[in-house]
mmCIF file of C-alpha atoms in Angstrom:
data_model
loop_
_atom_site.group_PDB
_atom_site.id
_atom_site.type_symbol
_atom_site.label_atom_id
_atom_site.label_comp_id
_atom_site.label_asym_id
_atom_site.label_seq_id
_atom_site.Cartn_x
_atom_site.Cartn_y
_atom_site.Cartn_z
ATOM 1 C CA MET C 12 -180.570 -156.536 124.752
ATOM 2 C CA LEU C 13 -177.366 -158.308 125.715
ATOM 3 C CA SER C 14 -175.612 -160.155 122.895
ATOM 4 C CA GLU C 15 -173.840 -162.450 125.344
ATOM 5 C CA VAL C 16 -174.159 -163.552 128.947
ATOM 6 C CA LEU C 17 -171.888 -165.550 131.252
ATOM 7 C CA THR C 18 -173.615 -168.027 133.559
ATOM 8 C CA GLY C 19 -171.856 -169.724 136.451
ATOM 9 C CA GLU C 20 -168.615 -169.176 138.301
ATOM 10 C CA PRO C 21 -165.558 -171.410 137.950
ATOM 11 C CA ALA C 22 -165.451 -173.993 140.724
ATOM 12 C CA ALA C 23 -162.117 -175.501 139.692
ATOM 13 C CA THR C 24 -158.678 -174.137 140.564
ATOM 14 C CA SER C 25 -156.068 -172.850 138.130
ATOM 15 C CA ALA C 26 -154.192 -176.150 138.499
ATOM 16 C CA ASP C 27 -157.093 -178.221 137.166
ATOM 17 C CA PRO C 28 -157.270 -179.222 133.487
ATOM 18 C CA ARG C 29 -159.094 -176.613 131.403
ATOM 19 C CA GLY C 30 -161.503 -177.591 128.676
ATOM 20 C CA LEU C 31 -163.345 -175.356 126.213
ATOM 21 C CA PHE C 32 -166.446 -176.817 124.584
ATOM 22 C CA VAL C 33 -167.999 -175.114 121.568
ATOM 23 C CA GLY C 34 -171.268 -176.283 120.092
ATOM 24 C CA LEU C 35 -174.817 -177.311 120.795
ATOM 25 C CA ALA C 36 -176.722 -176.987 124.056
ATOM 26 C CA THR C 37 -180.347 -178.051 124.303
ATOM 27 C CA LEU C 38 -183.037 -178.564 126.879
ATOM 28 C CA ASP C 39 -183.766 -182.281 127.112
ATOM 29 C CA MET C 40 -187.176 -183.621 128.126
ATOM 30 C CA VAL C 41 -186.467 -187.276 128.875
ATOM 31 C CA TYR C 42 -189.202 -189.866 129.300
ATOM 32 C CA ARG C 43 -188.436 -193.425 130.395
ATOM 33 C CA VAL C 44 -191.081 -195.649 128.832
ATOM 34 C CA PRO C 45 -191.946 -199.361 128.976
ATOM 35 C CA GLU C 46 -191.921 -199.409 125.172
ATOM 36 C CA HIS C 47 -191.739 -196.943 122.300
ATOM 37 C CA PRO C 48 -195.281 -196.037 121.208
ATOM 38 C CA GLY C 49 -196.486 -196.961 117.754
ATOM 39 C CA PRO C 50 -198.552 -194.721 115.456
ATOM 40 C CA ASN C 51 -201.578 -193.104 117.089
ATOM 41 C CA ARG C 52 -200.704 -194.576 120.502
ATOM 42 C CA LYS C 53 -200.099 -193.077 123.927
ATOM 43 C CA VAL C 54 -197.742 -194.403 126.565
ATOM 44 C CA VAL C 55 -197.335 -193.530 130.255
ATOM 45 C CA ALA C 56 -193.738 -192.812 131.271
ATOM 46 C CA VAL C 57 -192.299 -194.553 134.325
ATOM 47 C CA ARG C 58 -189.915 -191.628 134.897
ATOM 48 C CA GLN C 59 -189.261 -188.141 133.537
ATOM 49 C CA ASP C 60 -186.206 -185.878 133.746
ATOM 50 C CA LEU C 61 -185.523 -182.330 132.623
ATOM 51 C CA ALA C 62 -181.903 -181.291 132.060
ATOM 52 C CA ALA C 63 -179.648 -179.483 129.639
ATOM 53 C CA GLY C 64 -178.274 -181.629 126.848
ATOM 54 C CA GLY C 65 -176.499 -181.511 123.518
ATOM 55 C CA PRO C 66 -173.122 -182.964 122.512
ATOM 56 C CA ALA C 67 -170.871 -180.095 123.604
ATOM 57 C CA ALA C 68 -172.897 -179.413 126.752
ATOM 58 C CA ASN C 69 -172.897 -183.036 127.919
ATOM 59 C CA ALA C 70 -169.169 -183.316 127.263
ATOM 60 C CA ALA C 71 -168.580 -180.165 129.318
ATOM 61 C CA VAL C 72 -170.653 -181.530 132.206
ATOM 62 C CA THR C 73 -168.590 -184.730 132.158
ATOM 63 C CA PHE C 74 -165.306 -182.803 132.090
ATOM 64 C CA ALA C 75 -166.414 -180.716 135.084
ATOM 65 C CA ALA C 76 -167.591 -183.783 137.011
ATOM 66 C CA LEU C 77 -164.154 -185.359 136.586
ATOM 67 C CA GLY C 78 -162.608 -182.301 138.225
ATOM 68 C CA GLY C 79 -161.797 -180.081 135.265
ATOM 69 C CA ALA C 80 -162.579 -176.427 134.625
ATOM 70 C CA ALA C 81 -165.188 -176.584 131.849
ATOM 71 C CA ARG C 82 -166.313 -173.611 129.777
ATOM 72 C CA LEU C 83 -169.077 -173.912 127.178
ATOM 73 C CA VAL C 84 -169.546 -171.454 124.308
ATOM 74 C CA THR C 85 -173.000 -171.994 122.837
ATOM 75 C CA GLY C 86 -176.362 -170.431 122.096
ATOM 76 C CA LEU C 87 -179.392 -170.833 124.362
ATOM 77 C CA GLY C 88 -181.053 -167.431 124.225
ATOM 78 C CA ALA C 89 -183.155 -165.208 126.451
ATOM 79 C CA HIS C 90 -186.265 -167.417 126.555
ATOM 80 C CA PRO C 91 -187.003 -168.862 130.032
ATOM 81 C CA LEU C 92 -186.301 -172.384 128.754
ATOM 82 C CA GLY C 93 -182.874 -171.262 127.589
ATOM 83 C CA ARG C 94 -182.140 -169.635 130.927
ATOM 84 C CA PHE C 95 -183.246 -172.812 132.722
ATOM 85 C CA ALA C 96 -180.802 -174.888 130.660
ATOM 86 C CA ALA C 97 -177.972 -172.420 131.301
ATOM 87 C CA ALA C 98 -178.654 -172.463 135.038
ATOM 88 C CA GLU C 99 -178.765 -176.267 135.095
ATOM 89 C CA LEU C 100 -175.364 -176.410 133.395
ATOM 90 C CA ALA C 101 -173.951 -173.842 135.815
ATOM 91 C CA GLY C 102 -175.252 -175.963 138.667
ATOM 92 C CA ARG C 103 -173.109 -178.796 137.325
ATOM 93 C CA GLY C 104 -169.967 -176.685 137.362
ATOM 94 C CA VAL C 105 -169.933 -175.528 133.735
ATOM 95 C CA VAL C 106 -169.284 -171.866 132.931
ATOM 96 C CA VAL C 107 -171.655 -171.009 130.068
ATOM 97 C CA ARG C 108 -170.966 -168.240 127.555
ATOM 98 C CA ASP C 109 -174.311 -167.779 125.848
ATOM 99 C CA THR C 110 -173.760 -165.941 122.559
ATOM 100 C CA ALA C 111 -177.420 -165.795 121.506
ATOM 101 C CA MET C 112 -179.034 -163.509 124.055
ATOM 102 C CA GLU C 113 -180.865 -161.586 121.323
ATOM 103 C CA TRP C 114 -182.661 -164.834 120.440
ATOM 104 C CA ALA C 115 -186.077 -164.594 122.117
ATOM 105 C CA GLU C 116 -187.532 -167.889 120.895
ATOM 106 C CA PRO C 117 -187.189 -171.168 122.815
ATOM 107 C CA PRO C 118 -183.841 -172.943 122.484
ATOM 108 C CA ALA C 119 -183.510 -176.342 120.878
ATOM 109 C CA VAL C 120 -185.748 -178.630 122.948
ATOM 110 C CA ALA C 121 -185.152 -182.351 122.561
ATOM 111 C CA SER C 122 -187.895 -184.877 123.272
ATOM 112 C CA ILE C 123 -186.292 -188.173 124.235
ATOM 113 C CA LEU C 124 -187.747 -191.618 124.866
ATOM 114 C CA VAL C 125 -185.599 -194.151 126.726
ATOM 115 C CA GLN C 126 -186.885 -197.718 126.663
ATOM 116 C CA ASP C 127 -186.930 -199.092 130.197
ATOM 117 C CA SER C 128 -185.997 -202.667 129.298
ATOM 118 C CA THR C 129 -182.979 -201.889 127.085
ATOM 119 C CA GLY C 130 -181.838 -198.346 127.901
ATOM 120 C CA GLU C 131 -181.945 -197.484 124.186
ATOM 121 C CA ARG C 132 -183.067 -193.985 123.278
ATOM 122 C CA ALA C 133 -184.891 -192.182 120.490
ATOM 123 C CA VAL C 134 -184.351 -188.429 120.098
ATOM 124 C CA VAL C 135 -186.264 -185.663 118.302
ATOM 125 C CA SER C 136 -184.670 -182.191 118.191
ATOM 126 C CA THR C 137 -184.320 -179.152 115.946
ATOM 127 C CA HIS C 138 -180.574 -178.812 116.763
ATOM 128 C CA ALA C 139 -180.978 -175.013 117.191
ATOM 129 C CA ALA C 140 -181.681 -174.600 113.480
ATOM 130 C CA GLY C 141 -181.908 -170.922 112.573
ATOM 131 C CA MET C 142 -180.498 -169.595 115.846
ATOM 132 C CA THR C 143 -178.095 -166.685 115.388
ATOM 133 C CA VAL C 144 -174.914 -166.846 117.462
ATOM 134 C CA THR C 145 -172.148 -164.249 117.617
ATOM 135 C CA PRO C 146 -168.560 -165.274 118.448
ATOM 136 C CA PRO C 147 -167.193 -163.502 121.538
ATOM 137 C CA ASP C 148 -164.551 -160.880 120.769
ATOM 138 C CA ASP C 149 -162.112 -162.693 123.050
ATOM 139 C CA LEU C 150 -162.794 -166.201 121.712
ATOM 140 C CA ALA C 151 -159.158 -166.672 120.668
ATOM 141 C CA VAL C 152 -158.057 -165.697 124.181
ATOM 142 C CA GLU C 153 -160.477 -168.245 125.665
ATOM 143 C CA VAL C 154 -159.083 -170.925 123.368
ATOM 144 C CA ALA C 155 -155.462 -170.124 124.195
ATOM 145 C CA LYS C 156 -156.183 -170.569 127.913
ATOM 146 C CA ALA C 157 -157.575 -174.082 127.375
ATOM 147 C CA ASP C 158 -155.732 -177.398 127.508
ATOM 148 C CA VAL C 159 -158.181 -178.918 125.028
ATOM 149 C CA LEU C 160 -160.977 -177.752 122.707
ATOM 150 C CA LEU C 161 -164.010 -179.800 121.691
ATOM 151 C CA VAL C 162 -166.212 -178.867 118.739
ATOM 152 C CA ASP C 163 -169.317 -180.832 117.761
ATOM 153 C CA GLY C 164 -169.953 -179.306 114.317
ATOM 154 C CA HIS C 165 -172.991 -177.324 115.455
ATOM 155 C CA HIS C 166 -172.927 -173.504 115.466
ATOM 156 C CA PRO C 167 -170.146 -173.245 112.847
ATOM 157 C CA ALA C 168 -170.000 -169.473 113.382
ATOM 158 C CA LEU C 169 -168.505 -170.337 116.776
ATOM 159 C CA ALA C 170 -166.748 -173.617 115.979
ATOM 160 C CA LEU C 171 -164.685 -172.504 112.987
ATOM 161 C CA PRO C 172 -162.972 -169.482 114.594
ATOM 162 C CA ALA C 173 -162.430 -171.495 117.774
ATOM 163 C CA ALA C 174 -160.797 -174.357 115.869
ATOM 164 C CA ARG C 175 -158.582 -171.961 113.900
ATOM 165 C CA ALA C 176 -157.500 -170.248 117.108
ATOM 166 C CA ALA C 177 -156.731 -173.614 118.697
ATOM 167 C CA ALA C 178 -154.505 -174.605 115.793
ATOM 168 C CA GLU C 179 -152.628 -171.304 116.078
ATOM 169 C CA ALA C 180 -152.191 -171.793 119.846
ATOM 170 C CA SER C 181 -151.254 -175.509 119.575
ATOM 171 C CA VAL C 182 -154.308 -176.518 121.615
ATOM 172 C CA PRO C 183 -155.501 -180.041 120.703
ATOM 173 C CA VAL C 184 -158.901 -180.096 119.006
ATOM 174 C CA ILE C 185 -161.331 -182.975 119.549
ATOM 175 C CA LEU C 186 -164.139 -183.356 117.012
ATOM 176 C CA ASP C 187 -167.346 -184.968 118.228
ATOM 177 C CA GLY C 188 -168.158 -186.774 114.995
ATOM 178 C CA GLY C 189 -171.714 -187.846 115.624
ATOM 179 C CA SER C 190 -172.621 -187.251 111.989
ATOM 180 C CA TRP C 191 -171.216 -185.456 108.951
ATOM 181 C CA LYS C 192 -172.471 -181.848 109.045
ATOM 182 C CA LEU C 193 -172.284 -178.886 106.678
ATOM 183 C CA ALA C 194 -169.271 -177.426 108.506
ATOM 184 C CA THR C 195 -167.410 -180.698 109.092
ATOM 185 C CA GLU C 196 -165.139 -180.454 106.049
ATOM 186 C CA LYS C 197 -164.086 -176.910 106.991
ATOM 187 C CA LEU C 198 -163.289 -178.004 110.563
ATOM 188 C CA LEU C 199 -161.187 -181.054 109.685
ATOM 189 C CA PRO C 200 -157.884 -179.278 108.874
ATOM 190 C CA TYR C 201 -157.778 -178.073 112.494
ATOM 191 C CA VAL C 202 -158.786 -181.358 114.166
ATOM 192 C CA THR C 203 -156.324 -183.397 116.228
ATOM 193 C CA VAL C 204 -158.638 -186.279 117.159
ATOM 194 C CA ALA C 205 -161.838 -187.120 115.287
ATOM 195 C CA ALA C 206 -163.921 -189.167 117.721
ATOM 196 C CA CYS C 207 -166.612 -190.594 115.466
ATOM 197 C CA SER C 208 -169.700 -192.658 116.089
ATOM 198 C CA ALA C 209 -170.476 -195.733 114.028
ATOM 199 C CA ASP C 210 -173.073 -193.572 112.232
ATOM 200 C CA PHE C 211 -170.474 -191.027 111.046
ATOM 201 C CA ARG C 212 -170.146 -191.219 107.267
ATOM 202 C CA VAL C 213 -167.380 -189.501 105.319
ATOM 203 C CA PRO C 214 -168.781 -188.795 101.834
ATOM 204 C CA GLY C 215 -167.466 -191.322 99.343
ATOM 205 C CA CYS C 216 -166.175 -193.747 101.986
ATOM 206 C CA ALA C 217 -167.684 -197.192 102.459
ATOM 207 C CA SER C 218 -165.878 -198.430 105.591
ATOM 208 C CA PRO C 219 -164.244 -197.097 108.786
ATOM 209 C CA PRO C 220 -160.662 -197.767 107.531
ATOM 210 C CA GLU C 221 -161.418 -195.904 104.317
ATOM 211 C CA ALA C 222 -162.941 -193.032 106.305
ATOM 212 C CA ALA C 223 -159.884 -192.923 108.570
ATOM 213 C CA ARG C 224 -157.589 -192.598 105.558
ATOM 214 C CA ALA C 225 -159.768 -189.819 104.147
ATOM 215 C CA LEU C 226 -159.762 -187.924 107.447
ATOM 216 C CA ALA C 227 -155.975 -188.276 107.673
ATOM 217 C CA ARG C 228 -155.676 -186.582 104.285
ATOM 218 C CA TYR C 229 -157.413 -183.543 105.795
ATOM 219 C CA GLY C 230 -154.719 -183.477 108.488
ATOM 220 C CA VAL C 231 -156.539 -185.285 111.314
ATOM 221 C CA VAL C 232 -153.907 -186.943 113.529
ATOM 222 C CA THR C 233 -156.021 -189.670 115.121
ATOM 223 C CA VAL C 234 -159.391 -191.178 114.227
ATOM 224 C CA LEU C 235 -161.559 -193.078 116.717
ATOM 225 C CA VAL C 236 -164.769 -194.953 115.992
ATOM 226 C CA THR C 237 -167.011 -195.863 118.921
ATOM 227 C CA ARG C 238 -169.422 -198.751 118.401
ATOM 228 C CA GLY C 239 -171.565 -199.065 121.501
ATOM 229 C CA PRO C 240 -170.562 -202.193 123.453
ATOM 230 C CA ASP C 241 -168.075 -203.269 120.767
ATOM 231 C CA PRO C 242 -164.376 -202.299 120.860
ATOM 232 C CA VAL C 243 -163.378 -198.755 119.931
ATOM 233 C CA LEU C 244 -161.352 -198.692 116.713
ATOM 234 C CA TRP C 245 -158.467 -196.257 116.186
ATOM 235 C CA TRP C 246 -156.084 -195.165 113.424
ATOM 236 C CA SER C 247 -153.104 -192.842 113.798
ATOM 237 C CA GLY C 248 -149.914 -192.271 111.804
ATOM 238 C CA GLY C 249 -150.208 -195.475 109.822
ATOM 239 C CA ARG C 250 -150.935 -197.522 112.950
ATOM 240 C CA SER C 251 -154.268 -198.908 114.071
ATOM 241 C CA GLY C 252 -155.792 -200.856 116.900
ATOM 242 C CA SER C 253 -158.871 -201.540 118.959
ATOM 243 C CA VAL C 254 -159.717 -201.031 122.609
ATOM 244 C CA PRO C 255 -162.318 -203.227 124.340
ATOM 245 C CA VAL C 256 -164.934 -201.421 126.387
ATOM 246 C CA PRO C 257 -166.249 -202.488 129.804
ATOM 247 C CA GLN C 258 -169.312 -204.704 129.547
ATOM 248 C CA VAL C 259 -172.185 -203.466 131.700
ATOM 249 C CA VAL C 260 -175.932 -203.895 131.816
ATOM 250 C CA ALA C 261 -177.074 -200.886 129.799
ATOM 251 C CA ARG C 262 -179.779 -199.108 131.790
ATOM 252 C CA ASP C 263 -179.635 -195.758 129.964
ATOM 253 C CA THR C 264 -177.545 -194.976 126.857
ATOM 254 C CA LEU C 265 -178.642 -191.342 126.476
ATOM 255 C CA GLY C 266 -175.579 -189.131 126.019
ATOM 256 C CA ALA C 267 -173.100 -192.004 126.314
ATOM 257 C CA GLY C 268 -171.132 -190.812 123.294
ATOM 258 C CA ASP C 269 -171.031 -187.257 124.651
ATOM 259 C CA VAL C 270 -169.753 -188.605 127.969
ATOM 260 C CA PHE C 271 -167.042 -190.547 126.126
ATOM 261 C CA HIS C 272 -165.948 -187.328 124.412
ATOM 262 C CA GLY C 273 -165.915 -185.333 127.647
ATOM 263 C CA ALA C 274 -163.811 -187.979 129.386
ATOM 264 C CA LEU C 275 -161.506 -188.179 126.367
ATOM 265 C CA CYS C 276 -161.019 -184.407 126.563
ATOM 266 C CA TRP C 277 -160.177 -184.695 130.252
ATOM 267 C CA ALA C 278 -157.534 -187.342 129.562
ATOM 268 C CA VAL C 279 -156.038 -185.316 126.698
ATOM 269 C CA ALA C 280 -155.994 -182.176 128.857
ATOM 270 C CA LEU C 281 -153.942 -184.127 131.397
ATOM 271 C CA GLY C 282 -151.407 -184.975 128.704
ATOM 272 C CA ALA C 283 -152.596 -188.379 127.491
ATOM 273 C CA ASP C 284 -151.006 -189.539 124.230
ATOM 274 C CA VAL C 285 -153.204 -188.864 121.201
ATOM 275 C CA VAL C 286 -150.949 -190.613 118.678
ATOM 276 C CA VAL C 287 -151.200 -193.959 120.464
ATOM 277 C CA PRO C 288 -154.512 -193.176 122.152
ATOM 278 C CA GLU C 289 -155.275 -196.440 123.939
ATOM 279 C CA ALA C 290 -154.938 -195.156 127.527
ATOM 280 C CA ALA C 291 -157.221 -192.181 126.879
ATOM 281 C CA VAL C 292 -159.725 -194.369 125.025
ATOM 282 C CA ARG C 293 -159.726 -196.963 127.819
ATOM 283 C CA PHE C 294 -160.479 -194.261 130.353
ATOM 284 C CA ALA C 295 -163.191 -192.598 128.261
ATOM 285 C CA ALA C 296 -164.849 -195.961 127.622
ATOM 286 C CA ALA C 297 -164.878 -196.739 131.345
ATOM 287 C CA VAL C 298 -166.570 -193.422 132.136
ATOM 288 C CA ALA C 299 -169.132 -193.944 129.355
ATOM 289 C CA ALA C 300 -169.845 -197.462 130.633
ATOM 290 C CA LEU C 301 -170.544 -196.070 134.099
ATOM 291 C CA ARG C 302 -172.974 -193.588 132.590
ATOM 292 C CA CYS C 303 -174.810 -196.383 130.715
ATOM 293 C CA SER C 304 -175.213 -198.403 133.908
ATOM 294 C CA ILE C 305 -177.224 -195.742 135.770
ATOM 295 C CA VAL C 306 -180.715 -194.444 134.986
ATOM 296 C CA GLY C 307 -181.172 -190.721 134.388
ATOM 297 C CA PRO C 308 -179.204 -187.974 132.652
ATOM 298 C CA ARG C 309 -177.490 -186.701 135.803
ATOM 299 C CA ALA C 310 -177.654 -189.384 138.540
ATOM 300 C CA TRP C 311 -174.454 -191.074 137.339
ATOM 301 C CA LEU C 312 -172.452 -187.892 138.013
ATOM 302 C CA ASP C 313 -172.908 -188.361 141.758
ATOM 303 C CA ASP C 314 -171.824 -192.008 141.805
ATOM 304 C CA PRO C 315 -168.596 -192.498 143.834
ATOM 305 C CA ALA C 316 -167.251 -194.686 141.035
ATOM 306 C CA LEU C 317 -166.767 -191.594 138.854
ATOM 307 C CA ALA C 318 -164.396 -189.957 141.322
ATOM 308 C CA GLU C 319 -162.545 -193.259 141.654
ATOM 309 C CA LEU C 320 -162.079 -193.455 137.885
ATOM 310 C CA ALA C 321 -160.687 -189.910 137.850
ATOM 311 C CA ARG C 322 -158.270 -190.698 140.679
ATOM 312 C CA SER C 323 -157.040 -193.859 138.963
ATOM 313 C CA PHE C 324 -156.027 -192.152 135.705
ATOM 314 C CA PRO C 325 -153.490 -192.643 134.182
ATOM 315 C CA LYS C 326 -151.997 -195.509 136.218
ATOM 316 C CA GLY C 327 -155.149 -197.599 136.023
ATOM 317 C CA PHE C 328 -155.446 -197.271 132.246
ATOM 318 C CA PRO C 329 -152.281 -198.490 130.516
ATOM 319 C CA GLY C 330 -151.813 -197.842 126.818
#
């Protein structure tokens, strides 16, 4: 059986920004519900969607939608559900390197409830626990060709060698810091920008400023903390600041953080400053706000406003 398979053909040109995304891909079953069901209750969904998901995968989809050449190194496996997810990603312009083709079981399947009135989501997933992935022999070559690398902390057998190769090739590394994971501490010495959620907790740290100082001691250049509709906080080189985010009616928050990270990668790949990151953060927040304003995991990608945001960067997003 194949140990690896490549799905999709590059749609972008050699002049487009190149992003490499290493981490989790899932199959998301998304149900939009009038309310979250209580114990021993059933609820009828008002809408259902089936699409690939996962932090690295969603970021790659965003990067591709903005006009970049996105490559995803992940594990989905030979099961039909895994092949469906890989094909869905390829259909969105992402080249998928699946390093788990000897895995015959279903991939990580996430069951997601999105509340219709608020757009808030609840997620249940195994996060591909137990899946065996094998780094491609040419992973360092893939990394060296990229303008930016994103790792999400999942699949450390892939993430760690990719991050090391990026550091050796002077490719900026973005960490999707959704939560502290087993491999996070080993990744940090290679990270350029740690883009953390409000739920990210550095062991022994009680506040975001304290966490930022701790991450800086590992060698992280810039730390971001996203906080939903509240301003994004940042720390870099002894400086700090905050960036307000566009205020929209939140219709669907699923994957908003992943979208932020994908847009951030796109800005960094185009040369945006990561030491004073306000322009890149402003842009990423605008893209994430657009995603939150539209129902469904993929419908927002086809909104003309996304192409307009891409065209307006960097002039429309001053630091």
